Short mmCIF file of N, CA and C in Angstrom, two decimals:
data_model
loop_
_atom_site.label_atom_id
_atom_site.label_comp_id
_atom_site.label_asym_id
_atom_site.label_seq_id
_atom_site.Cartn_x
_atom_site.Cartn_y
_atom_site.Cartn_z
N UNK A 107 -32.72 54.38 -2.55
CA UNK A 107 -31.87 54.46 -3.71
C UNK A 107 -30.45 54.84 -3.34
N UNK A 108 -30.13 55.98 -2.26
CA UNK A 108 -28.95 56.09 -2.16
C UNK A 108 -28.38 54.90 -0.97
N UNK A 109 -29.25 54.26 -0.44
CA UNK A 109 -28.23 53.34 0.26
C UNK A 109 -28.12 51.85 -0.66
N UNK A 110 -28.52 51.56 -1.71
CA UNK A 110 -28.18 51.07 -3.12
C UNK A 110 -26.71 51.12 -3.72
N UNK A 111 -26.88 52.87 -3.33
CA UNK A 111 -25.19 53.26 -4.39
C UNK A 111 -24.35 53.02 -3.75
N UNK A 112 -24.91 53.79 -2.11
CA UNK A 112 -23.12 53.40 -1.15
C UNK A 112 -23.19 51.97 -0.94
N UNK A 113 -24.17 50.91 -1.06
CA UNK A 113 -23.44 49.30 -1.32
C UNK A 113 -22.92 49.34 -2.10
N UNK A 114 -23.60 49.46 -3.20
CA UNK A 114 -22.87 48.93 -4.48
C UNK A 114 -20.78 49.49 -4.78
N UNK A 115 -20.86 50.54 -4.49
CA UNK A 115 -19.57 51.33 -4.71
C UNK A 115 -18.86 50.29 -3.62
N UNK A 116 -19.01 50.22 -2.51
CA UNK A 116 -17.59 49.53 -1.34
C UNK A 116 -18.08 48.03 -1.97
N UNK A 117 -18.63 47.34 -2.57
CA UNK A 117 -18.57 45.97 -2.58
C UNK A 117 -17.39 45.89 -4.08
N UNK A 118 -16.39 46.44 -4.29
CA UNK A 118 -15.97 46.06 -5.44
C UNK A 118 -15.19 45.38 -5.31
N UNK A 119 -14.76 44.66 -6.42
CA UNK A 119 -13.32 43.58 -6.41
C UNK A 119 -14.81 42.14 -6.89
N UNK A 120 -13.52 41.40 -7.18
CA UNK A 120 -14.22 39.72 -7.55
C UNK A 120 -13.87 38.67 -6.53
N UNK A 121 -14.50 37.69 -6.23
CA UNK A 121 -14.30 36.73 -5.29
C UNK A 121 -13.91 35.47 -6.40
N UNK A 122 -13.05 35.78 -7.79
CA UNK A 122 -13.05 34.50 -8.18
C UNK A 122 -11.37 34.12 -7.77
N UNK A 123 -10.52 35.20 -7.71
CA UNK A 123 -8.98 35.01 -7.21
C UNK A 123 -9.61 34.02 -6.12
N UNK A 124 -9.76 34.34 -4.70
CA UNK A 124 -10.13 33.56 -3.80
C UNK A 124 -10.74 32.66 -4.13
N UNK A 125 -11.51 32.13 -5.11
CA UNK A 125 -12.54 31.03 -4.87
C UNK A 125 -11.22 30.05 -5.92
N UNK A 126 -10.54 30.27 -6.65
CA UNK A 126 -9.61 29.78 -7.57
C UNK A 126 -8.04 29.09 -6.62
N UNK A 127 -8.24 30.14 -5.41
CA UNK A 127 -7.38 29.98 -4.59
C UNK A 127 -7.79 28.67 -3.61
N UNK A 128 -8.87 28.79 -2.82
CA UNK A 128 -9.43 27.81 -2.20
C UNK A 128 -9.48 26.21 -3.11
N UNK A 129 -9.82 26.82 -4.61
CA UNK A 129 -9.84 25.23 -5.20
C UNK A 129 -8.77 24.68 -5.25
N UNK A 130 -7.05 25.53 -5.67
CA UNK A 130 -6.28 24.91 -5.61
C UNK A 130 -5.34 24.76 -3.98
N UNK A 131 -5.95 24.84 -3.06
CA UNK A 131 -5.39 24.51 -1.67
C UNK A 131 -6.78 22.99 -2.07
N UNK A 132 -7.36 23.00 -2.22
CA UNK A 132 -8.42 21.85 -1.56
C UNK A 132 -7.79 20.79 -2.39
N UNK A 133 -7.17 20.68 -3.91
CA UNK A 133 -6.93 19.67 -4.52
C UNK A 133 -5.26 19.26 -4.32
N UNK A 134 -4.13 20.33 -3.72
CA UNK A 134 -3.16 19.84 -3.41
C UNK A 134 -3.49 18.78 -2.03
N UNK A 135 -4.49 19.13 -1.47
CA UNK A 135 -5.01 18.83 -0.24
C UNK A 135 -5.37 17.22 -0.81
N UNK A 136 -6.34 17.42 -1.48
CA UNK A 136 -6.83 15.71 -2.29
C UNK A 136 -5.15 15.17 -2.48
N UNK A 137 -4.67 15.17 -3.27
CA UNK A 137 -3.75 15.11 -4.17
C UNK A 137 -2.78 14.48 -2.57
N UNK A 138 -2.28 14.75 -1.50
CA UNK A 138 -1.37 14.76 -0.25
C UNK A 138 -2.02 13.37 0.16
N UNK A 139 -3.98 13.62 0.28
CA UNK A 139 -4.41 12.22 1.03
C UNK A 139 -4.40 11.31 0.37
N UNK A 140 -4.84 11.27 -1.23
CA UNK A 140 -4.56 10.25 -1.61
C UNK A 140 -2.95 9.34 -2.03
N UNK A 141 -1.98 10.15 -1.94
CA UNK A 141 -0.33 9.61 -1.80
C UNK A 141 -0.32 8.94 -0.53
N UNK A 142 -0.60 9.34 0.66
CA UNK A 142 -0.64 8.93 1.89
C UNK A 142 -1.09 7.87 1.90
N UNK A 143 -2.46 7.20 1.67
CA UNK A 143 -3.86 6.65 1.49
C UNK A 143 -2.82 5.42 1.15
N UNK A 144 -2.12 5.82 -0.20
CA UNK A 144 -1.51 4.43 -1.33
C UNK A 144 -0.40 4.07 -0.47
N UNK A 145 0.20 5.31 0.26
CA UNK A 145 1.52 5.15 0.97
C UNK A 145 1.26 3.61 2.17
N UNK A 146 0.10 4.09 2.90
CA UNK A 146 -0.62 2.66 3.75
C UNK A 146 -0.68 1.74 3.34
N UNK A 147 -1.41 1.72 2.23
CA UNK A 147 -1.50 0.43 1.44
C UNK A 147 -0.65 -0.07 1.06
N UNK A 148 0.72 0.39 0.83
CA UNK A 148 1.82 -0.56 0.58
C UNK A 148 2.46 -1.13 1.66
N UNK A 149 2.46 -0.37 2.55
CA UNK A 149 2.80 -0.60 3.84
C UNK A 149 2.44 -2.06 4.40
N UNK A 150 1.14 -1.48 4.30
CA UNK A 150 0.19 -2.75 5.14
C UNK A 150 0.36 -4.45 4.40
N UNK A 151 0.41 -4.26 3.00
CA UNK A 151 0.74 -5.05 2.05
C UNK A 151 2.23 -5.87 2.32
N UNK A 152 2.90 -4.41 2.29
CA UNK A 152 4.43 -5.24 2.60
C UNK A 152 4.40 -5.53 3.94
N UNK A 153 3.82 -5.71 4.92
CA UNK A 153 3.91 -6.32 6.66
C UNK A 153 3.00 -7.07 6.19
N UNK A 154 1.68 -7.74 5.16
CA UNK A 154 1.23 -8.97 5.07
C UNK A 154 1.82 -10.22 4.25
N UNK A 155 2.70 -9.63 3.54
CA UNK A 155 3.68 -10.51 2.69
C UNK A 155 4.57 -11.08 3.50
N UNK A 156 5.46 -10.12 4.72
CA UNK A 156 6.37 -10.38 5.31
C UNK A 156 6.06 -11.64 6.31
N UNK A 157 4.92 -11.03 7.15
CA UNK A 157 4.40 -11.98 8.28
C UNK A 157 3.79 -12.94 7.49
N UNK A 158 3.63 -13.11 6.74
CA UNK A 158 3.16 -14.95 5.88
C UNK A 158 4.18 -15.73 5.44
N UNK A 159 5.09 -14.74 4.92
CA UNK A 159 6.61 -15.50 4.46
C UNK A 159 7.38 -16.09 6.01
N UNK A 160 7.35 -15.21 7.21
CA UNK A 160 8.02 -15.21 8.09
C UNK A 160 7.43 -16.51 9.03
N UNK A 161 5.79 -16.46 9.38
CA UNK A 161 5.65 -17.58 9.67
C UNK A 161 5.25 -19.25 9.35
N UNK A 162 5.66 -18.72 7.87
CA UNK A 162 5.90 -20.60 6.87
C UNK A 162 7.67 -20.84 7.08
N UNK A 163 8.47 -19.70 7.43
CA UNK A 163 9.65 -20.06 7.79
C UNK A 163 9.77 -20.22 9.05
N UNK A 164 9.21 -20.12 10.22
CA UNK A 164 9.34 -20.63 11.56
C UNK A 164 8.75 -21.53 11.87
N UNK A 165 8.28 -22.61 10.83
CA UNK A 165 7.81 -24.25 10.92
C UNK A 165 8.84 -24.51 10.20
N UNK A 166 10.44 -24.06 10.17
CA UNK A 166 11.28 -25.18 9.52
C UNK A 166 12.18 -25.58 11.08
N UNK A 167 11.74 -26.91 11.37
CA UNK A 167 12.09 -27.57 12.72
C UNK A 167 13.05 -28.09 12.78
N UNK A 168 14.32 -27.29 13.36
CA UNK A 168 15.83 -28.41 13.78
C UNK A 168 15.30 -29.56 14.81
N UNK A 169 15.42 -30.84 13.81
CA UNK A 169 14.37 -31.89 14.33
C UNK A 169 15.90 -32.58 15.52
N UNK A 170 17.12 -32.43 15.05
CA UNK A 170 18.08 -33.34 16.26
C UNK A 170 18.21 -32.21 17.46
N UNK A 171 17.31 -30.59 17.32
CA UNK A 171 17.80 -29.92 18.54
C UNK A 171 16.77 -30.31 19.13
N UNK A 172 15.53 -30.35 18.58
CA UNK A 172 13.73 -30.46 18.78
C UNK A 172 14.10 -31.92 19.81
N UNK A 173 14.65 -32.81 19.14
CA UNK A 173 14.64 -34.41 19.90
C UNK A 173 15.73 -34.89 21.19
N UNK A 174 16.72 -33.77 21.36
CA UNK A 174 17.73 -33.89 22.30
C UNK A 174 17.40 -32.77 23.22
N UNK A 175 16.25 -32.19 22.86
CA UNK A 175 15.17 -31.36 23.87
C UNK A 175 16.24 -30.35 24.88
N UNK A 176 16.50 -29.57 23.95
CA UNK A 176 17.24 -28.07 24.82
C UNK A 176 17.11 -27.81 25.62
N UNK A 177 15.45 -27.37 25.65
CA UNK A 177 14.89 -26.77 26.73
C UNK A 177 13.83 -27.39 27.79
N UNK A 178 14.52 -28.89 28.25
CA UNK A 178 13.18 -29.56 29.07
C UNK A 178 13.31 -28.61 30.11
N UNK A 179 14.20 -28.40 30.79
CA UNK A 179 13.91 -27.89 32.08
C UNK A 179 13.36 -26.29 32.24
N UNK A 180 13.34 -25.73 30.94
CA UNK A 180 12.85 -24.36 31.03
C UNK A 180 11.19 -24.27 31.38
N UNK A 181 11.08 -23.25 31.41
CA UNK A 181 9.61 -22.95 32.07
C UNK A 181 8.55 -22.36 30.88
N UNK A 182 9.71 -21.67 30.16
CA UNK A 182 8.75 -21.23 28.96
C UNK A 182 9.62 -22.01 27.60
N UNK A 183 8.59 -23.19 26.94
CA UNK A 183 9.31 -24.20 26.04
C UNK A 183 9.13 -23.76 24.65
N UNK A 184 9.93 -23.85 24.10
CA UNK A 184 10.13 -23.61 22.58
C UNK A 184 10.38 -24.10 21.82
N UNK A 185 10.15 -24.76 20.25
CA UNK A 185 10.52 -25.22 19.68
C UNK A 185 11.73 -24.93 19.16
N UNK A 186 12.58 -25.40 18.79
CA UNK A 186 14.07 -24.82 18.08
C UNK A 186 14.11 -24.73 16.65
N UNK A 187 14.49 -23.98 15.83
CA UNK A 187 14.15 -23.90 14.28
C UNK A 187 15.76 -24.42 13.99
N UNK A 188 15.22 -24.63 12.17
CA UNK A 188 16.41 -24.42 11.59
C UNK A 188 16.63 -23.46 11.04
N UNK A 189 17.73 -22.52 11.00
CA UNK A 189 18.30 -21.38 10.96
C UNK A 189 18.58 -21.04 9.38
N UNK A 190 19.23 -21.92 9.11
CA UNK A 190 19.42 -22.09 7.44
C UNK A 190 18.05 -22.36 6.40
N UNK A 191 17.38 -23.05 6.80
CA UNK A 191 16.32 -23.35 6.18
C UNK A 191 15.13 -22.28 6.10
N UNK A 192 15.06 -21.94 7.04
CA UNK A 192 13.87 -20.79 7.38
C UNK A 192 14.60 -19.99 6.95
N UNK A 193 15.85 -19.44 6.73
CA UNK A 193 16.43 -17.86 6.04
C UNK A 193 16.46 -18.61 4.45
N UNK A 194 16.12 -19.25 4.14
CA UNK A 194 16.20 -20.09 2.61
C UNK A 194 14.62 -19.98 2.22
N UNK A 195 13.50 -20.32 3.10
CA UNK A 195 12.00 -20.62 2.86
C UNK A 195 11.66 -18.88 3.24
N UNK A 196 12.28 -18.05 4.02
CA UNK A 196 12.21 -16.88 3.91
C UNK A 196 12.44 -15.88 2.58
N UNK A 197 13.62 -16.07 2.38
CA UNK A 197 14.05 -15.18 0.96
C UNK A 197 13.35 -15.69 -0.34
N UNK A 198 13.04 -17.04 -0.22
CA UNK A 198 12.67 -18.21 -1.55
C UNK A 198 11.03 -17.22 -1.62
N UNK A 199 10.12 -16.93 -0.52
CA UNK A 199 8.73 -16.43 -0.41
C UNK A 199 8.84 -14.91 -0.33
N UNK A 200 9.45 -14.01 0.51
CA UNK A 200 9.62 -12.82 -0.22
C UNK A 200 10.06 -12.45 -1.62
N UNK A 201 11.02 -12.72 -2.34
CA UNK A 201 11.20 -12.83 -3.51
C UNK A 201 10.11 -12.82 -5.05
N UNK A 202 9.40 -14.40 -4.27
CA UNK A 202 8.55 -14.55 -5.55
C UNK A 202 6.86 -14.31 -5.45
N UNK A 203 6.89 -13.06 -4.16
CA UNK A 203 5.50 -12.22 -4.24
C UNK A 203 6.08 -10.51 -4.49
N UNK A 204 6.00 -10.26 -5.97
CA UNK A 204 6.47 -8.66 -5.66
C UNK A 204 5.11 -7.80 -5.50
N UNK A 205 5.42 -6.34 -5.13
CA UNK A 205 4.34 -5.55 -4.64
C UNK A 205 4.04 -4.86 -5.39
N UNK A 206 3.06 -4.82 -5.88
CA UNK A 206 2.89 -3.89 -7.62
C UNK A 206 3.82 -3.30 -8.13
N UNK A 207 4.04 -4.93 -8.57
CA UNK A 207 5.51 -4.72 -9.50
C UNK A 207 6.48 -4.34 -8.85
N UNK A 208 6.70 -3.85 -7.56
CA UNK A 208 8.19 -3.57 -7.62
C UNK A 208 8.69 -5.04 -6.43
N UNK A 209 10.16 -5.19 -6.77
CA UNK A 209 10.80 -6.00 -5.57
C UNK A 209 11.12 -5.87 -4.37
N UNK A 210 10.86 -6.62 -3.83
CA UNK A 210 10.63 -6.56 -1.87
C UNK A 210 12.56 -6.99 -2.16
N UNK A 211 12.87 -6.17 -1.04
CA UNK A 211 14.53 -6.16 -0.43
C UNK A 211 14.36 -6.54 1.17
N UNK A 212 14.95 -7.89 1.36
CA UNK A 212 15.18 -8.15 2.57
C UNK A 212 16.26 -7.47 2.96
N UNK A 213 16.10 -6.57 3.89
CA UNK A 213 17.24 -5.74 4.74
C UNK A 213 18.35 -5.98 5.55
N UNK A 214 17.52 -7.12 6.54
CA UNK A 214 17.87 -8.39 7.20
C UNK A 214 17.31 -9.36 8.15
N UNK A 215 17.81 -10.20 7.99
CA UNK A 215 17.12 -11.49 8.45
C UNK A 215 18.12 -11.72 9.98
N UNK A 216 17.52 -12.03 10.74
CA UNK A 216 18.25 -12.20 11.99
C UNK A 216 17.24 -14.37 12.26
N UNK A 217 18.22 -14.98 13.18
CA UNK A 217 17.59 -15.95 13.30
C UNK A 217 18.70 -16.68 14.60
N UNK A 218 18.12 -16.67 16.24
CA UNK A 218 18.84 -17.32 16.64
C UNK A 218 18.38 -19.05 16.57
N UNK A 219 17.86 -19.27 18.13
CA UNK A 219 17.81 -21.32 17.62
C UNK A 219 15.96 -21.24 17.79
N UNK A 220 15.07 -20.24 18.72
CA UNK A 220 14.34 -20.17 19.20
C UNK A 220 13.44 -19.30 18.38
N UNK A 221 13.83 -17.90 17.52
CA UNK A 221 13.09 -16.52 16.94
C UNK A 221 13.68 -16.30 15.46
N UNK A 222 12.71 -15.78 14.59
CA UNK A 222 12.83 -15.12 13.47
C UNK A 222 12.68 -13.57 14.10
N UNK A 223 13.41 -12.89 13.16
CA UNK A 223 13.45 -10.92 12.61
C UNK A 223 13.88 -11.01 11.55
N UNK A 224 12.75 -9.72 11.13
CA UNK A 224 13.75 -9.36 9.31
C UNK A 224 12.91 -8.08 9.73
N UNK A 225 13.98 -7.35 8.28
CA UNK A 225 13.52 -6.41 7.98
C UNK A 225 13.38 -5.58 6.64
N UNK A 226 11.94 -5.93 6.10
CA UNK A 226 12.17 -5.77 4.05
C UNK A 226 11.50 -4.64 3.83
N UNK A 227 11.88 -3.79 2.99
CA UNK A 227 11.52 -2.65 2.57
C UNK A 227 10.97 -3.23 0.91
N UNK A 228 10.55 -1.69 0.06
CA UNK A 228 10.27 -1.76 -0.92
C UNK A 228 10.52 0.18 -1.53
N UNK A 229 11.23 0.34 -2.95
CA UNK A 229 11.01 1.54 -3.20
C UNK A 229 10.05 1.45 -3.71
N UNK A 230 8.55 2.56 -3.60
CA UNK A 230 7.39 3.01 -4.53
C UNK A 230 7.39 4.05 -4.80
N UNK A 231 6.07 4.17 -5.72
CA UNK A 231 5.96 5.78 -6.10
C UNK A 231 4.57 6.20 -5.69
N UNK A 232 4.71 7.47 -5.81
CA UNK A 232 3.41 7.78 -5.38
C UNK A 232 2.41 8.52 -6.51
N UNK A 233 0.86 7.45 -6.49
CA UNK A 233 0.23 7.11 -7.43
C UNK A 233 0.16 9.04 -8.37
N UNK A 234 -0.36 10.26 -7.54
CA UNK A 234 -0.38 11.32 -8.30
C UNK A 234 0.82 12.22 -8.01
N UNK A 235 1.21 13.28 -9.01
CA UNK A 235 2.28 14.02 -8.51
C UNK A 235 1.45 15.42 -7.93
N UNK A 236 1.84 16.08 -7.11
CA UNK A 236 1.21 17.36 -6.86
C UNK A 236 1.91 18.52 -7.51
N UNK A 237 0.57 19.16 -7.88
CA UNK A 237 0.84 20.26 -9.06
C UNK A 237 1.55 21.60 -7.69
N UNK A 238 2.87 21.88 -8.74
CA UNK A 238 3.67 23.07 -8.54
C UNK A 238 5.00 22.67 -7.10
N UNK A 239 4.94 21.22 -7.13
CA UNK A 239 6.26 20.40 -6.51
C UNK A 239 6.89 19.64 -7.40
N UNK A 240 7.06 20.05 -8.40
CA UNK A 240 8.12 18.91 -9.19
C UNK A 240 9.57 18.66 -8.68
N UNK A 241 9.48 18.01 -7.59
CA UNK A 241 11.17 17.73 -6.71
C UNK A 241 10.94 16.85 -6.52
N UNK A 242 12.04 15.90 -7.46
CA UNK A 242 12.36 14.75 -7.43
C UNK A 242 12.24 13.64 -6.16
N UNK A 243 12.53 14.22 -5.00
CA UNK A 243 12.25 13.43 -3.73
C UNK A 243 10.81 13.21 -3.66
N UNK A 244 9.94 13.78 -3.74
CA UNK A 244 8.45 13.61 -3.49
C UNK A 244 7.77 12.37 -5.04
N UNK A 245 8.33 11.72 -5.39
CA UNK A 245 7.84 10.89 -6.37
C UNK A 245 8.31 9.19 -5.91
N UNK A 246 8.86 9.33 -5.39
CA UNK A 246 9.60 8.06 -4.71
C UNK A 246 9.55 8.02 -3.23
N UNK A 247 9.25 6.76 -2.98
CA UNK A 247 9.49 6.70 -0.91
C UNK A 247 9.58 5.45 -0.54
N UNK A 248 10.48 4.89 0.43
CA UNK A 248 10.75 3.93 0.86
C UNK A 248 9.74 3.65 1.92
N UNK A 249 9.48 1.99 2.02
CA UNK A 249 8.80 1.75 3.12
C UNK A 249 9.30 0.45 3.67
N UNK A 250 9.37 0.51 4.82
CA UNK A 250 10.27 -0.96 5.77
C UNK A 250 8.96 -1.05 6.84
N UNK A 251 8.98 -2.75 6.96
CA UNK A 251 8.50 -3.09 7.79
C UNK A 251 9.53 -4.16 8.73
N UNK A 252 9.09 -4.06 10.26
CA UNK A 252 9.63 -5.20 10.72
C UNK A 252 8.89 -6.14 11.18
N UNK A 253 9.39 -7.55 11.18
CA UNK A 253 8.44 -8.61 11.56
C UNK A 253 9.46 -9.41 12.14
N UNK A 254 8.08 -10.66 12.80
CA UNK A 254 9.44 -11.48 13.77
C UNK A 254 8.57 -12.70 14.09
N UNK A 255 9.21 -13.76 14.38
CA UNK A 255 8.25 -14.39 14.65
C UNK A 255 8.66 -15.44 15.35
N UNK A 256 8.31 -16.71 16.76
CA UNK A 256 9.07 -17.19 17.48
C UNK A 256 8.10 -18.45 17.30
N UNK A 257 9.33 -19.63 18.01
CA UNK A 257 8.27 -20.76 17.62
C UNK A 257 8.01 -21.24 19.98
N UNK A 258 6.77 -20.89 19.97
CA UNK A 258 6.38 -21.20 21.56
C UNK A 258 5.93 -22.80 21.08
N UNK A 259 6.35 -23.58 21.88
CA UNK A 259 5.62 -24.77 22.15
C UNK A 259 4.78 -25.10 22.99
N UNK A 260 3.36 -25.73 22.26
CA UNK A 260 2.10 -25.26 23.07
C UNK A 260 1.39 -26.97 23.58
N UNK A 261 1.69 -27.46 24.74
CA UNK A 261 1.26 -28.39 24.63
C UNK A 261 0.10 -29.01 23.90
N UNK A 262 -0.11 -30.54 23.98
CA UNK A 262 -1.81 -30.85 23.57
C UNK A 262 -2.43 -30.85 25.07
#
């Protein structure tokens, strides 16, 4: 009976502060992976938009550089693009796929006679806000991808 009382007396206080505490570290915690999670997914989204737009624009063929053959004597052969056309079949296909809802911004387009580069971003938001950060920077985030793409000529 008396080693009853001296437990009972030193066990005082509540474990619900702490257990209230732990829940809200575990759901800012949820709340961080799933922003991240969506943050990928746009990501990955905007580098699959880019690289599909980028290589339907490196089949636009400067057919009088292609036929007066630039590069016979090189060792590694390439097709030659058109420069204008592919930055035209580029912007024309980024443009008219937006990324849930928002608009893809080509950053820039680089194009010598041989290679495509760009580089398109998108502003998003992030799907939850986390409770007890209401700062304006954490609701918005930019994401850029770069892509590139070259035309190798592959014999038959």
């Amino acid at each position: 009976m008396a080693i009853t009382n001296i437990y009972n007396k030193k066990s005082r206080g509540s474990l619900i502060p702490l257990s209230l505490g732990f829940f809200l570290i575990s759901m800012c915690l949820l709340f961080v992976s799933i922003n991240i999670s969506s943050a990928y997914s746009v990501k990955k989204e905007l580098t699959n938009i880019g690289e599909a737009a980028i290589n339907k624009a490196a089949q636009s063929i400067n057919l009088p550089a292609y036929y007066a053959q630039l590069n016979q004597f090189s060792s590694s052969k390439k097709v030659p693009l058109d420069c204008r056309q592919a930055s035209s079949t580029f912007s024309d296909l980024v443009r008219s796929s937006p990324l849930y809802g928002k608009k893809i911004e080509i950053e820039n387009f680089q194009c010598n006679l041989f290679e495509l580069a760009a580089i398109i971003s998108v502003n998003a938001q992030f799907p939850l806000e986390i409770p007890f950060f209401n700062l304006a920077q954490f609701r918005n985030f930019d994401i850029r991808s770069k892509i590139g793409a070259s035309s190798v000529y592959i014999p038959n």
